[in-house]
Short mmCIF file of C-alpha atoms and ligand atoms in Angstrom, two decimals:
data_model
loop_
_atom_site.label_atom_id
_atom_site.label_comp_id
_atom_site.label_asym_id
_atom_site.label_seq_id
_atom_site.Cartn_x
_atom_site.Cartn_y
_atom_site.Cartn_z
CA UNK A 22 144.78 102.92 151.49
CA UNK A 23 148.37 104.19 151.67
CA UNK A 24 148.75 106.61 154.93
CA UNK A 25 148.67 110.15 154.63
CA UNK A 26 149.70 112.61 156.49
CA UNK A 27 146.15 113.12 157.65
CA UNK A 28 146.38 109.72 159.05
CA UNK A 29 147.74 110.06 162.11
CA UNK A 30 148.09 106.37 163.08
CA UNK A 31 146.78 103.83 162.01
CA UNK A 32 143.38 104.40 162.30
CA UNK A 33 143.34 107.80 163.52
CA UNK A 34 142.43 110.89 161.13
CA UNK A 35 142.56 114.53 161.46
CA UNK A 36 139.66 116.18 159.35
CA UNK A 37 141.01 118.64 157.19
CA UNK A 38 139.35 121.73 156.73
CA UNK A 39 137.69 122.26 160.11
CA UNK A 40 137.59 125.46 160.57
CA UNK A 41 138.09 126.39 163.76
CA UNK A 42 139.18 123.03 166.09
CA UNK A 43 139.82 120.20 165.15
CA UNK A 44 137.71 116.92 164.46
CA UNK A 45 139.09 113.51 163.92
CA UNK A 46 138.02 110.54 162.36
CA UNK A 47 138.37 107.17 164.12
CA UNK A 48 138.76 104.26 161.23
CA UNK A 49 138.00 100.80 162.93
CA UNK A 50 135.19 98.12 161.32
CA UNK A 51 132.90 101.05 161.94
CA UNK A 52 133.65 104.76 161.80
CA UNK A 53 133.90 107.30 164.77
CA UNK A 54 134.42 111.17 164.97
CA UNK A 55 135.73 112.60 167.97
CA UNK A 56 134.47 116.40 167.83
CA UNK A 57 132.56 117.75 165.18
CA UNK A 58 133.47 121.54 164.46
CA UNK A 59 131.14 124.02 163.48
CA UNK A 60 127.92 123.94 161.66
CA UNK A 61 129.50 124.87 158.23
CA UNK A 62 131.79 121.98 158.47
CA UNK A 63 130.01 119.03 158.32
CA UNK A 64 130.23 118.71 154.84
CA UNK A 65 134.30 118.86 154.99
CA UNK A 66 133.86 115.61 157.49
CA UNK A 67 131.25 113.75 155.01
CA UNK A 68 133.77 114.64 151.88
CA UNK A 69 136.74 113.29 153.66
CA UNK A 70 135.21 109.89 154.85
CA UNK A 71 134.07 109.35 151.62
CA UNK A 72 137.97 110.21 150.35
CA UNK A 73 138.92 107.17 152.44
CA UNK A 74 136.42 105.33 150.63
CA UNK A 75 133.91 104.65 153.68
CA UNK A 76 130.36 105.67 153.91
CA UNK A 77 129.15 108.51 156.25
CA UNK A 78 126.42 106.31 157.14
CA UNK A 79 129.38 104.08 158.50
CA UNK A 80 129.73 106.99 161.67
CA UNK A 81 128.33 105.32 164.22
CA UNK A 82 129.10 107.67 167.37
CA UNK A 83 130.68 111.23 168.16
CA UNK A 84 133.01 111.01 170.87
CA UNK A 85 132.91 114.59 172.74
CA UNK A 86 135.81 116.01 174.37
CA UNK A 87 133.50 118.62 175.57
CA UNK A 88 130.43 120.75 174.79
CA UNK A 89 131.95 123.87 173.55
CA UNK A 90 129.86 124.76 170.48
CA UNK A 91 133.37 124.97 168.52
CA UNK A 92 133.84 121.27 168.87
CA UNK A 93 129.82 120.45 169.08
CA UNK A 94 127.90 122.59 166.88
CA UNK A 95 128.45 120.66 163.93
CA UNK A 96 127.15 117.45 165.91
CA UNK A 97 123.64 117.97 164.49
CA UNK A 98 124.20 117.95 160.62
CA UNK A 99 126.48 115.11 161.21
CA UNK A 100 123.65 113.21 162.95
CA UNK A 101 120.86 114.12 160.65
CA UNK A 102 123.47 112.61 158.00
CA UNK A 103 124.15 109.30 159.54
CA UNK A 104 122.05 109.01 162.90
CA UNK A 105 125.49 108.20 164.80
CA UNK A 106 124.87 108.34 168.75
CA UNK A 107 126.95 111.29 170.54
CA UNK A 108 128.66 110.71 173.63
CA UNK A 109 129.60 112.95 176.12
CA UNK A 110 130.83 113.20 179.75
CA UNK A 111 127.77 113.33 182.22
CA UNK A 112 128.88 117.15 183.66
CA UNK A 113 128.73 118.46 180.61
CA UNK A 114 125.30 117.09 179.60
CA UNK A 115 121.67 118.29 181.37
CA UNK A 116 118.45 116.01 181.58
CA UNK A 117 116.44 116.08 178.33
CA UNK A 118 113.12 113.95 179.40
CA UNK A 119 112.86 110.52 181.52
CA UNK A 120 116.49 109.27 181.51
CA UNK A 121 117.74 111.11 177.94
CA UNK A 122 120.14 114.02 178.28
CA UNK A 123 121.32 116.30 175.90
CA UNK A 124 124.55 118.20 175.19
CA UNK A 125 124.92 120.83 177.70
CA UNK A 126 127.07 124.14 178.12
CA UNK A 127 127.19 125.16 181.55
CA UNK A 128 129.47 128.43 180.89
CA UNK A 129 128.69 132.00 180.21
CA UNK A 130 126.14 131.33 177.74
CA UNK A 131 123.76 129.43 180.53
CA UNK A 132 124.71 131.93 182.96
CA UNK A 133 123.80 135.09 180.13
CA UNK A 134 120.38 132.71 180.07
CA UNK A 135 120.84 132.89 175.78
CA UNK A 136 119.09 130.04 174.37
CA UNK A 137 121.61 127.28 172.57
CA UNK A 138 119.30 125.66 170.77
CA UNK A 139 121.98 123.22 169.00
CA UNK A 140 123.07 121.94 172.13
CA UNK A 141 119.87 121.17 173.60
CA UNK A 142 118.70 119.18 170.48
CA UNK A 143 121.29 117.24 171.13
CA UNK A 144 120.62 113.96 172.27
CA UNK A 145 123.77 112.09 174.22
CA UNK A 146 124.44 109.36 176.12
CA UNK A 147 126.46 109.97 179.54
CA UNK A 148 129.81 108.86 179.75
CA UNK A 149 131.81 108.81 183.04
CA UNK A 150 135.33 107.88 183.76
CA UNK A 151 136.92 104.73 183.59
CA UNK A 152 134.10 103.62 180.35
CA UNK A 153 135.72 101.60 177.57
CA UNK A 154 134.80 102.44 174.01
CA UNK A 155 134.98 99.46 171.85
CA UNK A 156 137.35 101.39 169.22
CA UNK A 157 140.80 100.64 167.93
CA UNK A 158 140.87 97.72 171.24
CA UNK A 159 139.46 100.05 173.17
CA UNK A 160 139.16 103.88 174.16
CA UNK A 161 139.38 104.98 177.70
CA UNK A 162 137.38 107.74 178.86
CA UNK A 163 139.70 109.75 181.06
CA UNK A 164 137.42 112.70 182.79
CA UNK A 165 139.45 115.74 183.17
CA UNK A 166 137.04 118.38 184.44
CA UNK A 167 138.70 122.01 184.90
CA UNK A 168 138.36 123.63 180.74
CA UNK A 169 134.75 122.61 181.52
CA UNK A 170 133.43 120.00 184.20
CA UNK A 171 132.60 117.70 182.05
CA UNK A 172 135.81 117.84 179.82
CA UNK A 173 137.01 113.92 179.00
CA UNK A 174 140.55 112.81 176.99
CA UNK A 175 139.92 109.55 174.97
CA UNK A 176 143.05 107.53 175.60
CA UNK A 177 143.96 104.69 173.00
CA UNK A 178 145.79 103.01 174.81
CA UNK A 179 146.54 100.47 171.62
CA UNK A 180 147.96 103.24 169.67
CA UNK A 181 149.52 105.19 172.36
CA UNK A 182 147.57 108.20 171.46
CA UNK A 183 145.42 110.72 173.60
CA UNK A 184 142.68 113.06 172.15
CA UNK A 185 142.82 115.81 175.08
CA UNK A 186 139.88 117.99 173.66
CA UNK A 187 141.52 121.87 175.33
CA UNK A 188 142.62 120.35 178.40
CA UNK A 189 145.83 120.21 176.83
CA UNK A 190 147.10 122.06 173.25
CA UNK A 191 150.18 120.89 171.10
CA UNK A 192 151.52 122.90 168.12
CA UNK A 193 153.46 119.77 166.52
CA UNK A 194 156.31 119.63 168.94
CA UNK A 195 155.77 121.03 172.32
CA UNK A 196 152.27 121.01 174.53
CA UNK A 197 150.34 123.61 176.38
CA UNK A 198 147.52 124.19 178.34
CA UNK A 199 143.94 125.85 178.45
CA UNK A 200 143.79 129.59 179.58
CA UNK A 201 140.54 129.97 182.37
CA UNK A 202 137.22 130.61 180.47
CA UNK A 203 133.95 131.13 182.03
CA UNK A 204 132.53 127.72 183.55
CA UNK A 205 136.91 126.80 184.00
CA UNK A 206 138.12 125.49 187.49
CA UNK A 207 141.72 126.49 188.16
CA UNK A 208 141.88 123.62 191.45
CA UNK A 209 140.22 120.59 189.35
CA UNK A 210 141.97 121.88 185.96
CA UNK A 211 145.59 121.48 187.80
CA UNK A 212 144.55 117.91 189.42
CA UNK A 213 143.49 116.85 185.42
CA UNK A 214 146.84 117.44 184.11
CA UNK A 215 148.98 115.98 186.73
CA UNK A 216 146.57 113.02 186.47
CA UNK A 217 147.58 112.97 182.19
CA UNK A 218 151.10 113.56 183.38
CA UNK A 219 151.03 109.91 185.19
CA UNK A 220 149.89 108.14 182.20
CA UNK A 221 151.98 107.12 178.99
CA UNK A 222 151.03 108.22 175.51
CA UNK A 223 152.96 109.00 172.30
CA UNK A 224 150.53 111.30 170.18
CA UNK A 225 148.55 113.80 171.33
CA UNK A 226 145.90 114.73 169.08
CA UNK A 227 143.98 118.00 170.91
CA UNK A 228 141.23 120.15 170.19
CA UNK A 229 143.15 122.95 168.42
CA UNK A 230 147.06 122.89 167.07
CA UNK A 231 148.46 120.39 165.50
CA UNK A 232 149.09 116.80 166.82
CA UNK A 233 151.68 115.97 168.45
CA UNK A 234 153.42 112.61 167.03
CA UNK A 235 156.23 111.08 169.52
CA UNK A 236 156.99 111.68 173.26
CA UNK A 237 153.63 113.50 174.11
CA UNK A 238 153.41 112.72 177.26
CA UNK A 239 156.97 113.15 178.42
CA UNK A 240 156.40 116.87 176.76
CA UNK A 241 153.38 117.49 179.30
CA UNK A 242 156.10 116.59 182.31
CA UNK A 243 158.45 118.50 180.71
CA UNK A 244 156.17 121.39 180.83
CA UNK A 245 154.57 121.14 184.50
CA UNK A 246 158.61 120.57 185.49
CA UNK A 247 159.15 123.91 184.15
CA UNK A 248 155.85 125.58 184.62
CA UNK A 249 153.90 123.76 187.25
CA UNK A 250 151.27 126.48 187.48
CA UNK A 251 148.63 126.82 184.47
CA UNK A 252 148.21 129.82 182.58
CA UNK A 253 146.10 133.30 183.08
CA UNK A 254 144.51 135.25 181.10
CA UNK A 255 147.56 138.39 181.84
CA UNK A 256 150.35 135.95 180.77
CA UNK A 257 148.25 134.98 177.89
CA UNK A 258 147.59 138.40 176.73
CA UNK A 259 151.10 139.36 177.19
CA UNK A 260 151.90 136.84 175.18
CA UNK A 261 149.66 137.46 172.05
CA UNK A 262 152.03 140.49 170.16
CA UNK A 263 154.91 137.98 170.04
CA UNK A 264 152.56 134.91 168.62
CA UNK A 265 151.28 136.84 165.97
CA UNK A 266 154.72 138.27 165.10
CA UNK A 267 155.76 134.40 164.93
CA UNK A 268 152.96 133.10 163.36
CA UNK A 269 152.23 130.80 166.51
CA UNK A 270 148.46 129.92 167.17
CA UNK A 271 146.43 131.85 169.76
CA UNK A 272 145.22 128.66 171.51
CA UNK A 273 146.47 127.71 175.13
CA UNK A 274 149.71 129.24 176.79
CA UNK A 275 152.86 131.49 175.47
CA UNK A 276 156.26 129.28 174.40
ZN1 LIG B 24 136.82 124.56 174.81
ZN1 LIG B 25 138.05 124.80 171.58
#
């Protein structure tokens, strides 16, 4: 098929009409999603692997970037659809039975004690840093604990391209990072992003925003040059009258 505009790379999808984050689609011999969006948009990913002419059943894992139910709670449809396995970083997973775990959101809603029922159907296998996926030559999990501890970028390294999940944002052309949320670490969130500051990528393909094709990573030391301490919530808010009046997105920090 002749690239689109959706494909990235080569190989590398965004999902359109997610409504909310953003999911991609991983094209190798089999198929991969990394994040799955909300529950209403699992039939947006089915329609669009089948517009590439490839099967759903073809999925064969979810990568997760991390267990927010914006990125997660479609995971379950997709599943029930194609049984692919769903992987996730150890912190943000809890023990299921015997050795199983299951996706796991260790943020305000656990600490409000409201049931999540979505997550906790949801049967993962750990990952922890340093495993290779074997996708595209292989994808290195990179965990980058601070959005939530068990927050992971996949890093492609045969592309040059990084799916950062929110630990970092990119509207197109320049990067940004996460605002704190409930279940955030300022201290391990700043250590994350000078650790994806030391390594090379072109694209950046993150969790909200669009992705950013070309110099990614010198755009995330361009930033922490600038800017070296992440975002709060009273810079953030400051910023929101003049994003709307520009039409900017309301994920991550002000231009
Ligand atoms: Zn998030
Ligand atoms: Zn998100």
């Amino acid at each position: 098929m002749e690239p689109s505009k959706l494909e990235i790379v080569d190989g590398v999808h965004t999902i359109p009409g997610i409504s909310w984050s953003r999911a991609y689609l991983i094209e190798d011999e089999t198929l991969a999603l990394v994040d799955a969006g909300l529950p209403w948009n699992v039939g947006a990913v089915l329609r669009y692997v089948e517009s590439i002419g490839r099967k759903p059943e073809e999925i064969s894992s979810i990568l997760i970037t991390h267990s927010h139910p914006d990125h997660t709670s479609g995971v379950p449809g997709i599943v029930k659809r194609t049984h692919a396995g769903v992987l996730a970083h150890a912190d943000d997973t809890r023990a299921r039975r015997g050795d199983e775990v299951s996706l796991s959101y260790m943020g305000v809603f656990s600490g409000l004690k409201l049931p999540l029922p979505f997550l906790e159907r949801t049967p993962a296998t750990a990952l922890s840093d340093g495993d290779v996926l074997p996708l595209l030559g292989g994808i290195r999990v990179i965990h980058t604990p601070g959005h939530t501890p068990g927050s992971v970028c996949y890093l492609v390294e045969s592309r040059g391209l990084l799916f950062s999940g929110d630990t970092v944002f990119s509207d197109g052309a320049s990067v940004s990072r996460s605002v704190p949320f409930p279940g955030y670490d300022g201290l391990k969130y700043r250590d994350s992003i000078e650790r994806l500051a030391g390594m090379e990528f072109d694209t950046l393909c993150g969790g909200h925003g669009e992705p950013l094709v070309g110099g990614a990573s010198d755009r995330l030391r361009d930033l922490l040059k600038l800017r070296p301490d992440p975002p709060t919530w009273r810079g953030f808010l400051q910023s929101v009258p003049g994003r709307l009046l520009h039409a900017r997105g309301l994920h991550g920090e002000g231009p």
